[in-house]
PDB file of C-alpha atoms in Angstrom:
ATOM      1  CA  MET A 309     -34.765-104.709 -46.859  1.00 50.00           C
ATOM      2  CA  ASP A 310     -36.527-101.310 -46.999  1.00 61.00           C
ATOM      3  CA  LEU A 311     -35.572 -98.281 -44.971  1.00 63.00           C
ATOM      4  CA  SER A 312     -37.869 -97.275 -42.136  1.00 72.00           C
ATOM      5  CA  PHE A 313     -39.556 -93.883 -41.930  1.00 75.00           C
ATOM      6  CA  VAL A 314     -37.081 -92.729 -39.254  1.00 76.00           C
ATOM      7  CA  GLN A 315     -34.097 -93.815 -41.338  1.00 76.00           C
ATOM      8  CA  VAL A 316     -35.425 -92.000 -44.399  1.00 79.00           C
ATOM      9  CA  GLY A 317     -36.045 -88.869 -42.327  1.00 86.00           C
ATOM     10  CA  LEU A 318     -32.549 -88.921 -40.851  1.00 86.00           C
ATOM     11  CA  TRP A 319     -31.002 -89.545 -44.259  1.00 84.00           C
ATOM     12  CA  ALA A 320     -32.958 -86.667 -45.865  1.00 89.00           C
ATOM     13  CA  SER A 321     -32.071 -84.252 -43.044  1.00 92.00           C
ATOM     14  CA  THR A 322     -28.394 -85.202 -43.174  1.00 92.00           C
ATOM     15  CA  PHE A 323     -28.291 -84.859 -46.951  1.00 93.00           C
ATOM     16  CA  LEU A 324     -29.918 -81.404 -46.767  1.00 95.00           C
ATOM     17  CA  LEU A 325     -27.391 -80.224 -44.180  1.00 94.00           C
ATOM     18  CA  GLU A 326     -24.512 -81.657 -46.220  1.00 94.00           C
ATOM     19  CA  CYS A 327     -25.732 -79.749 -49.277  1.00 95.00           C
ATOM     20  CA  VAL A 328     -25.963 -76.516 -47.279  1.00 96.00           C
ATOM     21  CA  VAL A 329     -22.452 -76.925 -45.868  1.00 96.00           C
ATOM     22  CA  CYS A 330     -21.025 -77.798 -49.284  1.00 95.00           C
ATOM     23  CA  PHE A 331     -22.780 -74.801 -50.875  1.00 95.00           C
ATOM     24  CA  LEU A 332     -21.465 -72.427 -48.210  1.00 94.00           C
ATOM     25  CA  ALA A 333     -17.957 -73.893 -48.494  1.00 94.00           C
ATOM     26  CA  PHE A 334     -17.798 -73.216 -52.232  1.00 93.00           C
ATOM     27  CA  ARG A 335     -19.564 -69.883 -51.889  1.00 92.00           C
ATOM     28  CA  ARG A 336     -16.940 -68.767 -49.360  1.00 91.00           C
ATOM     29  CA  ARG A 337     -14.184 -70.292 -51.530  1.00 91.00           C
ATOM     30  CA  LEU A 338     -13.043 -72.488 -48.694  1.00 92.00           C
ATOM     31  CA  TYR A 339     -11.264 -74.686 -51.258  1.00 91.00           C
ATOM     32  CA  LEU A 340      -8.616 -71.969 -51.595  1.00 90.00           C
ATOM     33  CA  GLN A 341      -7.717 -72.347 -47.917  1.00 88.00           C
ATOM     34  CA  MET A 342      -8.691 -75.908 -46.941  1.00 91.00           C
ATOM     35  CA  ARG A 343      -8.567 -78.075 -50.046  1.00 93.00           C
ATOM     36  CA  VAL A 344      -8.752 -81.471 -48.361  1.00 93.00           C
ATOM     37  CA  PHE A 345     -11.653 -80.499 -46.133  1.00 94.00           C
ATOM     38  CA  SER A 346     -13.522 -78.981 -49.098  1.00 95.00           C
ATOM     39  CA  THR A 347     -12.990 -82.231 -51.018  1.00 95.00           C
ATOM     40  CA  TYR A 348     -14.330 -84.103 -47.991  1.00 95.00           C
ATOM     41  CA  LEU A 349     -17.513 -81.982 -47.972  1.00 95.00           C
ATOM     42  CA  ALA A 350     -18.025 -82.462 -51.716  1.00 95.00           C
ATOM     43  CA  MET A 351     -17.479 -86.206 -51.351  1.00 95.00           C
ATOM     44  CA  LEU A 352     -20.204 -86.384 -48.703  1.00 94.00           C
ATOM     45  CA  VAL A 353     -22.784 -85.024 -51.153  1.00 95.00           C
ATOM     46  CA  ILE A 354     -21.521 -87.121 -54.075  1.00 95.00           C
ATOM     47  CA  ARG A 355     -21.613 -90.248 -51.916  1.00 94.00           C
ATOM     48  CA  GLU A 356     -25.213 -89.669 -50.822  1.00 92.00           C
ATOM     49  CA  VAL A 357     -26.397 -89.100 -54.395  1.00 94.00           C
ATOM     50  CA  PHE A 358     -24.530 -92.165 -55.658  1.00 94.00           C
ATOM     51  CA  LEU A 359     -25.851 -94.431 -52.890  1.00 91.00           C
ATOM     52  CA  TYR A 360     -29.410 -93.186 -53.418  1.00 89.00           C
ATOM     53  CA  TRP A 361     -29.108 -94.062 -57.103  1.00 92.00           C
ATOM     54  CA  ALA A 362     -27.649 -97.464 -56.234  1.00 90.00           C
ATOM     55  CA  TYR A 363     -30.423 -98.181 -53.717  1.00 86.00           C
ATOM     56  CA  HIS A 364     -33.052 -97.252 -56.289  1.00 86.00           C
ATOM     57  CA  VAL A 365     -31.557 -99.265 -59.174  1.00 88.00           C
ATOM     58  CA  PHE A 366     -30.032-102.327 -57.517  1.00 87.00           C
ATOM     59  CA  GLY A 367     -31.933-102.562 -54.249  1.00 83.00           C
ATOM     60  CA  TYR A 368     -30.900-101.944 -50.665  1.00 77.00           C
ATOM     61  CA  SER A 369     -29.682-105.520 -50.088  1.00 79.00           C
ATOM     62  CA  SER A 370     -27.784-106.019 -53.349  1.00 84.00           C
ATOM     63  CA  ARG A 371     -24.112-106.953 -53.429  1.00 83.00           C
ATOM     64  CA  PHE A 372     -23.291-103.898 -55.559  1.00 87.00           C
ATOM     65  CA  VAL A 373     -24.752-101.580 -52.920  1.00 86.00           C
ATOM     66  CA  PHE A 374     -22.874-103.468 -50.213  1.00 83.00           C
ATOM     67  CA  TYR A 375     -19.476-102.904 -51.813  1.00 82.00           C
ATOM     68  CA  ALA A 376     -20.352 -99.374 -52.981  1.00 86.00           C
ATOM     69  CA  PHE A 377     -21.313 -98.383 -49.442  1.00 86.00           C
ATOM     70  CA  TRP A 378     -18.140 -99.688 -47.788  1.00 80.00           C
ATOM     71  CA  LEU A 379     -15.812 -98.439 -50.527  1.00 84.00           C
ATOM     72  CA  SER A 380     -17.282 -94.938 -50.345  1.00 88.00           C
ATOM     73  CA  GLN A 381     -17.098 -95.147 -46.551  1.00 85.00           C
ATOM     74  CA  ALA A 382     -13.362 -95.858 -46.821  1.00 82.00           C
ATOM     75  CA  ILE A 383     -12.858 -92.853 -49.135  1.00 87.00           C
ATOM     76  CA  VAL A 384     -14.754 -90.549 -46.773  1.00 90.00           C
ATOM     77  CA  LEU A 385     -12.738 -91.898 -43.857  1.00 85.00           C
ATOM     78  CA  LEU A 386      -9.436 -91.145 -45.605  1.00 85.00           C
ATOM     79  CA  LEU A 387     -10.593 -87.629 -46.489  1.00 89.00           C
ATOM     80  CA  ARG A 388     -11.636 -86.992 -42.884  1.00 89.00           C
ATOM     81  CA  ALA A 389      -8.199 -88.108 -41.691  1.00 84.00           C
ATOM     82  CA  GLY A 390      -6.630 -85.859 -44.332  1.00 86.00           C
ATOM     83  CA  SER A 391      -8.753 -82.925 -43.127  1.00 90.00           C
ATOM     84  CA  ILE A 392      -7.422 -83.378 -39.603  1.00 85.00           C
ATOM     85  CA  ALA A 393      -3.856 -83.487 -40.924  1.00 83.00           C
ATOM     86  CA  GLU A 394      -4.564 -80.328 -42.929  1.00 87.00           C
ATOM     87  CA  ILE A 395      -5.752 -78.483 -39.816  1.00 85.00           C
ATOM     88  CA  MET A 396      -2.695 -79.623 -37.898  1.00 80.00           C
ATOM     89  CA  TRP A 397      -0.430 -78.353 -40.676  1.00 80.00           C
ATOM     90  CA  LYS A 398      -2.175 -74.979 -40.779  1.00 80.00           C
ATOM     91  CA  ALA A 399      -2.012 -74.681 -36.997  1.00 76.00           C
ATOM     92  CA  SER A 400       1.776 -75.002 -37.138  1.00 72.00           C
ATOM     93  CA  LEU A 401       2.162 -72.041 -39.504  1.00 70.00           C
ATOM     94  CA  GLY A 402       4.880 -69.736 -38.202  1.00 64.00           C
ATOM     95  CA  TYR A 403       5.779 -72.102 -35.335  1.00 67.00           C
ATOM     96  CA  PRO A 404       8.697 -74.369 -36.381  1.00 71.00           C
ATOM     97  CA  GLY A 405       8.622 -76.207 -33.057  1.00 67.00           C
ATOM     98  CA  PHE A 406       4.913 -76.827 -33.263  1.00 64.00           C
ATOM     99  CA  ARG A 407       5.250 -77.882 -36.903  1.00 68.00           C
ATOM    100  CA  MET A 408       7.849 -80.442 -35.878  1.00 74.00           C
ATOM    101  CA  ILE A 409       5.425 -81.806 -33.248  1.00 68.00           C
ATOM    102  CA  ALA A 410       2.624 -81.909 -35.843  1.00 65.00           C
ATOM    103  CA  SER A 411       4.882 -83.735 -38.309  1.00 70.00           C
ATOM    104  CA  TRP A 412       5.813 -86.339 -35.697  1.00 76.00           C
ATOM    105  CA  LEU A 413       2.154 -86.793 -34.780  1.00 68.00           C
ATOM    106  CA  ALA A 414       1.171 -87.171 -38.446  1.00 67.00           C
ATOM    107  CA  ALA A 415       3.930 -89.741 -38.956  1.00 73.00           C
ATOM    108  CA  LEU A 416       2.810 -91.617 -35.839  1.00 73.00           C
ATOM    109  CA  VAL A 417      -0.791 -91.669 -37.047  1.00 66.00           C
ATOM    110  CA  GLY A 418       0.326 -92.938 -40.449  1.00 67.00           C
ATOM    111  CA  VAL A 419       2.288 -95.782 -38.883  1.00 73.00           C
ATOM    112  CA  LEU A 420      -0.617 -96.684 -36.602  1.00 68.00           C
ATOM    113  CA  LEU A 421      -3.076 -96.652 -39.508  1.00 64.00           C
ATOM    114  CA  ILE A 422      -0.859 -98.845 -41.665  1.00 66.00           C
ATOM    115  CA  GLY A 423      -0.307-101.238 -38.774  1.00 68.00           C
ATOM    116  CA  ARG A 424      -3.996-101.396 -37.977  1.00 61.00           C
ATOM    117  CA  ALA A 425      -4.931-101.916 -41.627  1.00 60.00           C
ATOM    118  CA  SER A 426      -2.360-104.685 -41.993  1.00 65.00           C
ATOM    119  CA  TRP A 427      -3.604-106.429 -38.869  1.00 65.00           C
ATOM    120  CA  VAL A 428      -7.234-106.239 -39.993  1.00 58.00           C
ATOM    121  CA  VAL A 429      -6.403-107.450 -43.503  1.00 57.00           C
ATOM    122  CA  LEU A 430      -4.485-110.441 -42.169  1.00 63.00           C
ATOM    123  CA  HIS A 431      -7.288-111.458 -39.813  1.00 62.00           C
ATOM    124  CA  ASN A 432     -10.321-110.404 -41.914  1.00 57.00           C
ATOM    125  CA  VAL A 433      -9.118-110.503 -45.503  1.00 48.00           C
ATOM    126  CA  MET A 434     -12.580-111.517 -46.797  1.00 51.00           C
ATOM    127  CA  ASP A 435     -14.532-109.202 -44.507  1.00 58.00           C
ATOM    128  CA  ALA A 436     -14.708-105.671 -45.922  1.00 58.00           C
ATOM    129  CA  PRO A 437     -16.974-104.257 -43.166  1.00 64.00           C
ATOM    130  CA  ALA A 438     -14.579-105.453 -40.463  1.00 63.00           C
ATOM    131  CA  LEU A 439     -11.694-103.816 -42.305  1.00 64.00           C
ATOM    132  CA  ILE A 440     -13.451-100.450 -42.697  1.00 67.00           C
ATOM    133  CA  LEU A 441     -14.907-100.466 -39.183  1.00 67.00           C
ATOM    134  CA  GLY A 442     -11.519-101.333 -37.735  1.00 65.00           C
ATOM    135  CA  LEU A 443      -9.866 -98.481 -39.602  1.00 69.00           C
ATOM    136  CA  GLU A 444     -12.691 -96.131 -38.668  1.00 73.00           C
ATOM    137  CA  HIS A 445     -12.304 -96.948 -34.988  1.00 71.00           C
ATOM    138  CA  HIS A 446      -8.565 -96.368 -35.205  1.00 68.00           C
ATOM    139  CA  VAL A 447      -8.946 -93.084 -37.120  1.00 73.00           C
ATOM    140  CA  GLU A 448     -11.566 -91.733 -34.715  1.00 77.00           C
ATOM    141  CA  PHE A 449      -9.466 -92.597 -31.676  1.00 77.00           C
ATOM    142  CA  THR A 450      -6.267 -91.057 -33.041  1.00 73.00           C
ATOM    143  CA  ALA A 451      -8.249 -88.032 -34.321  1.00 77.00           C
ATOM    144  CA  ALA A 452      -9.696 -87.436 -30.850  1.00 80.00           C
ATOM    145  CA  VAL A 453      -6.237 -87.631 -29.275  1.00 78.00           C
ATOM    146  CA  ILE A 454      -4.553 -85.411 -31.876  1.00 76.00           C
ATOM    147  CA  LEU A 455      -7.285 -82.758 -31.832  1.00 80.00           C
ATOM    148  CA  PHE A 456      -7.244 -82.737 -28.035  1.00 81.00           C
ATOM    149  CA  LEU A 457      -3.484 -82.108 -28.137  1.00 75.00           C
ATOM    150  CA  LEU A 458      -4.123 -79.399 -30.727  1.00 75.00           C
ATOM    151  CA  PHE A 459      -6.559 -77.648 -28.393  1.00 78.00           C
ATOM    152  CA  VAL A 460      -4.042 -77.854 -25.532  1.00 77.00           C
ATOM    153  CA  LEU A 461      -1.279 -76.396 -27.706  1.00 72.00           C
ATOM    154  CA  TRP A 462      -3.722 -73.844 -29.077  1.00 73.00           C
ATOM    155  CA  ILE A 463      -4.447 -72.551 -25.558  1.00 74.00           C
ATOM    156  CA  ARG A 464      -0.818 -72.760 -24.437  1.00 73.00           C
ATOM    157  CA  TYR A 465       0.939 -71.304 -27.492  1.00 68.00           C
ATOM    158  CA  ASP A 466      -1.845 -69.282 -29.163  1.00 67.00           C
ATOM    159  CA  VAL A 467      -1.896 -71.393 -32.335  1.00 68.00           C
ATOM    160  CA  PRO A 468      -2.855 -69.251 -35.374  1.00 67.00           C
ATOM    161  CA  LEU A 469      -6.232 -70.696 -36.383  1.00 76.00           C
ATOM    162  CA  ARG A 470      -9.078 -68.552 -37.645  1.00 81.00           C
ATOM    163  CA  GLN A 471     -12.615 -68.842 -36.314  1.00 84.00           C
ATOM    164  CA  HIS A 472     -13.949 -71.113 -39.062  1.00 87.00           C
ATOM    165  CA  GLU A 473     -10.902 -73.391 -38.789  1.00 86.00           C
ATOM    166  CA  LYS A 474     -11.419 -73.670 -35.033  1.00 86.00           C
ATOM    167  CA  LEU A 475     -15.077 -74.618 -35.504  1.00 89.00           C
ATOM    168  CA  VAL A 476     -14.136 -77.198 -38.130  1.00 91.00           C
ATOM    169  CA  ALA A 477     -11.655 -78.712 -35.672  1.00 89.00           C
ATOM    170  CA  VAL A 478     -14.259 -78.656 -32.880  1.00 90.00           C
ATOM    171  CA  GLY A 479     -16.747 -80.473 -35.120  1.00 91.00           C
ATOM    172  CA  LEU A 480     -14.246 -83.163 -36.078  1.00 90.00           C
ATOM    173  CA  PHE A 481     -13.205 -83.621 -32.452  1.00 89.00           C
ATOM    174  CA  ALA A 482     -16.798 -83.851 -31.161  1.00 89.00           C
ATOM    175  CA  TYR A 483     -17.755 -86.398 -33.813  1.00 89.00           C
ATOM    176  CA  SER A 484     -14.691 -88.537 -33.061  1.00 86.00           C
ATOM    177  CA  VAL A 485     -15.426 -88.541 -29.328  1.00 86.00           C
ATOM    178  CA  VAL A 486     -19.085 -89.475 -29.877  1.00 86.00           C
ATOM    179  CA  GLN A 487     -18.060 -92.245 -32.252  1.00 83.00           C
ATOM    180  CA  GLU A 488     -15.597 -93.682 -29.746  1.00 79.00           C
ATOM    181  CA  VAL A 489     -18.174 -93.702 -26.930  1.00 80.00           C
ATOM    182  CA  ASN A 490     -20.836 -95.066 -29.263  1.00 76.00           C
ATOM    183  CA  ASP A 491     -18.585 -97.890 -30.467  1.00 72.00           C
ATOM    184  CA  ALA A 492     -17.491 -98.746 -26.932  1.00 70.00           C
ATOM    185  CA  VAL A 493     -21.108 -99.077 -25.796  1.00 69.00           C
ATOM    186  CA  ALA A 494     -22.102-100.991 -28.936  1.00 63.00           C
ATOM    187  CA  GLN A 495     -19.461-103.651 -28.307  1.00 59.00           C
ATOM    188  CA  HIS A 496     -21.548-104.930 -25.378  1.00 59.00           C
ATOM    189  CA  TRP A 497     -25.048-104.400 -26.823  1.00 57.00           C
ATOM    190  CA  VAL A 498     -24.630-104.604 -30.598  1.00 52.00           C
ATOM    191  CA  GLY A 499     -27.600-106.862 -31.310  1.00 49.00           C
ATOM    192  CA  PRO A 500     -30.762-105.250 -29.932  1.00 46.00           C
ATOM    193  CA  PHE A 501     -29.450-101.690 -30.112  1.00 47.00           C
ATOM    194  CA  PHE A 502     -27.710-101.684 -33.504  1.00 54.00           C
ATOM    195  CA  HIS A 503     -30.204 -99.258 -35.058  1.00 63.00           C
ATOM    196  CA  TRP A 504     -29.920 -96.935 -32.068  1.00 72.00           C
ATOM    197  CA  ARG A 505     -26.140 -96.918 -32.482  1.00 73.00           C
ATOM    198  CA  ASP A 506     -26.526 -95.929 -36.116  1.00 77.00           C
ATOM    199  CA  ARG A 507     -29.056 -93.223 -35.250  1.00 81.00           C
ATOM    200  CA  ILE A 508     -26.756 -91.749 -32.614  1.00 83.00           C
ATOM    201  CA  ARG A 509     -23.995 -91.605 -35.203  1.00 83.00           C
ATOM    202  CA  VAL A 510     -26.245 -89.849 -37.722  1.00 88.00           C
ATOM    203  CA  VAL A 511     -27.668 -87.356 -35.219  1.00 90.00           C
ATOM    204  CA  SER A 512     -24.208 -86.474 -33.903  1.00 90.00           C
ATOM    205  CA  PHE A 513     -23.005 -85.859 -37.449  1.00 92.00           C
ATOM    206  CA  MET A 514     -26.023 -83.626 -38.076  1.00 93.00           C
ATOM    207  CA  VAL A 515     -24.999 -81.535 -35.062  1.00 93.00           C
ATOM    208  CA  VAL A 516     -21.463 -81.301 -36.478  1.00 94.00           C
ATOM    209  CA  LEU A 517     -22.849 -80.148 -39.834  1.00 94.00           C
ATOM    210  CA  ILE A 518     -24.800 -77.400 -38.050  1.00 95.00           C
ATOM    211  CA  VAL A 519     -21.576 -76.279 -36.336  1.00 94.00           C
ATOM    212  CA  TRP A 520     -19.877 -76.094 -39.736  1.00 94.00           C
ATOM    213  CA  ILE A 521     -22.801 -74.089 -41.134  1.00 94.00           C
ATOM    214  CA  VAL A 522     -22.291 -71.594 -38.312  1.00 93.00           C
ATOM    215  CA  ALA A 523     -18.576 -71.493 -39.149  1.00 91.00           C
ATOM    216  CA  LEU A 524     -19.266 -70.686 -42.807  1.00 92.00           C
ATOM    217  CA  ARG A 525     -22.264 -68.389 -42.436  1.00 89.00           C
ATOM    218  CA  ARG A 526     -20.043 -65.297 -42.746  1.00 86.00           C
ATOM    219  CA  PRO A 527     -17.212 -64.421 -45.154  1.00 85.00           C
ATOM    220  CA  LEU A 528     -13.949 -66.066 -44.184  1.00 81.00           C
ATOM    221  CA  ALA A 529     -11.157 -64.113 -42.585  1.00 72.00           C
ATOM    222  CA  ALA A 530      -8.043 -63.465 -44.620  1.00 66.00           C
ATOM    223  CA  PRO A 531      -5.406 -66.200 -44.426  1.00 62.00           C
ATOM    224  CA  MET A 532      -2.808 -65.749 -41.736  1.00 56.00           C
ATOM    225  CA  VAL A 533       0.621 -65.187 -43.215  1.00 54.00           C
ATOM    226  CA  ALA A 534       3.713 -65.790 -41.183  1.00 49.00           C
ATOM    227  CA  ALA A 535       5.772 -62.656 -40.669  1.00 48.00           C
ATOM    228  CA  ALA A 536       8.785 -62.538 -42.958  1.00 49.00           C
ATOM    229  CA  PRO A 537      12.127 -62.591 -41.137  1.00 49.00           C
ATOM    230  CA  ALA A 538      14.021 -59.325 -41.027  1.00 47.00           C
ATOM    231  CA  PRO A 539      16.886 -58.991 -43.533  1.00 57.00           C
ATOM    232  CA  THR A 540      20.393 -59.627 -42.233  1.00 56.00           C
ATOM    233  CA  SER A 541      21.465 -56.070 -43.066  1.00 59.00           C
ATOM    234  CA  ASP A 542      18.670 -54.628 -40.915  1.00 60.00           C
ATOM    235  CA  ILE A 543      19.613 -56.896 -38.030  1.00 59.00           C
ATOM    236  CA  ARG A 544      23.247 -55.741 -38.225  1.00 66.00           C
ATOM    237  CA  GLU A 545      22.104 -52.122 -38.332  1.00 69.00           C
ATOM    238  CA  TYR A 546      19.939 -52.600 -35.251  1.00 61.00           C
ATOM    239  CA  MET A 547      22.829 -54.289 -33.440  1.00 67.00           C
ATOM    240  CA  HIS A 548      25.213 -51.442 -34.270  1.00 68.00           C
ATOM    241  CA  HIS A 549      22.622 -48.889 -33.205  1.00 67.00           C
ATOM    242  CA  GLY A 550      22.003 -50.745 -29.946  1.00 64.00           C
ATOM    243  CA  THR A 551      25.729 -51.013 -29.281  1.00 74.00           C
ATOM    244  CA  ALA A 552      26.143 -47.277 -29.858  1.00 73.00           C
ATOM    245  CA  LEU A 553      23.317 -46.521 -27.427  1.00 69.00           C
ATOM    246  CA  LEU A 554      24.898 -48.762 -24.775  1.00 68.00           C
ATOM    247  CA  GLU A 555      28.292 -47.070 -25.242  1.00 75.00           C
ATOM    248  CA  THR A 556      26.685 -43.622 -24.905  1.00 75.00           C
ATOM    249  CA  LEU A 557      24.864 -44.724 -21.775  1.00 65.00           C
ATOM    250  CA  TYR A 558      28.091 -46.113 -20.328  1.00 63.00           C
ATOM    251  CA  ARG A 559      29.950 -42.838 -20.971  1.00 72.00           C
ATOM    252  CA  ASN A 560      27.162 -40.823 -19.373  1.00 69.00           C
ATOM    253  CA  LEU A 561      27.194 -43.096 -16.345  1.00 63.00           C
ATOM    254  CA  ARG A 562      30.954 -42.630 -15.983  1.00 68.00           C
ATOM    255  CA  LYS A 563      30.577 -38.850 -16.186  1.00 68.00           C
ATOM    256  CA  PHE A 564      27.791 -38.954 -13.617  1.00 56.00           C
ATOM    257  CA  ARG A 565      29.911 -41.123 -11.358  1.00 58.00           C
ATOM    258  CA  LYS A 566      32.888 -38.733 -11.584  1.00 60.00           C
ATOM    259  CA  THR A 567      30.639 -35.711 -10.956  1.00 63.00           C
ATOM    260  CA  TRP A 568      28.999 -37.431  -7.996  1.00 56.00           C
ATOM    261  CA  GLY A 569      32.421 -38.390  -6.587  1.00 53.00           C
ATOM    262  CA  LYS A 570      33.514 -34.763  -6.507  1.00 53.00           C
TER     263      LYS A 570
END
C-alpha cells in the first residue's frame, strides 16, 4: 500500500517541524534542564528517519515495518509520559506540599498504566496495535487530567515554571485533549473516517510543534533555584533581636501609661 499525496505532505511537514524543534532544543541546551523531554524530541526525529528507511527497503505493508512502527510508537509514548512526569517534578520545586501531591499523582498514574497494560495483554496478547492503542488512550487521558490539575495548582499557588516549560506543558495538554476527543469520535465512525482521524492527529501535533518552536525561539531563562533555608544561628539571632524589641516596646508602653496616668 502506497502513501497518498496528502499523507506524504503531512509526513514531510511534520518531519520538518520536528527537526526544527529538535535543533532549537539542542541549540538552547534544553537537555541540561529537561532531559526526558529532550530525549523525546530526539526520538521523534530518529523514529521518522528509521521508519522512512524501513518503508523504502521493506515496503509499507511488510511485517518488519508493522512491528517497527508499533514498537517505536510505544517508546515515544513512554517518553511523552516521562516528559509530563518531568514537568510535574520541576513544578514542585521549592514546594514540599506540591511535590507530595505530584509524587502521589505520579504513583497513581504508574499504577493505572500497569493495570491497563496488564488488562490489555491478557485480553489482546497477540494484538500489538490494540496493546499500544490501549496504553496510548490511557496515557493521553491521565496526561490531560494531570496537566489540568497542574494548571489549576499553577494559578492557585504560583508554581515556579519558566515560560518555555509552560508552553511545553500547554502543548502536551492540548495534544492529549485532541487525542481523547479524536479517539472518542473514532469509536463510532472508525471505518469510513479512519484516514481523517489520522490526519487530525497529525495536524494537531504539527500545531503543538509550532508552539514548542515559539517556546524555544529565544534563549532559555536561568533555572529556578529554591531559596536555601536560613541557618539555625541566624534564626536564633533574629528571635533574640525580636524579643528584645518587644521588651523595649513593652517598657516604653508602661512608661507612657504611667505618664498618662499622672
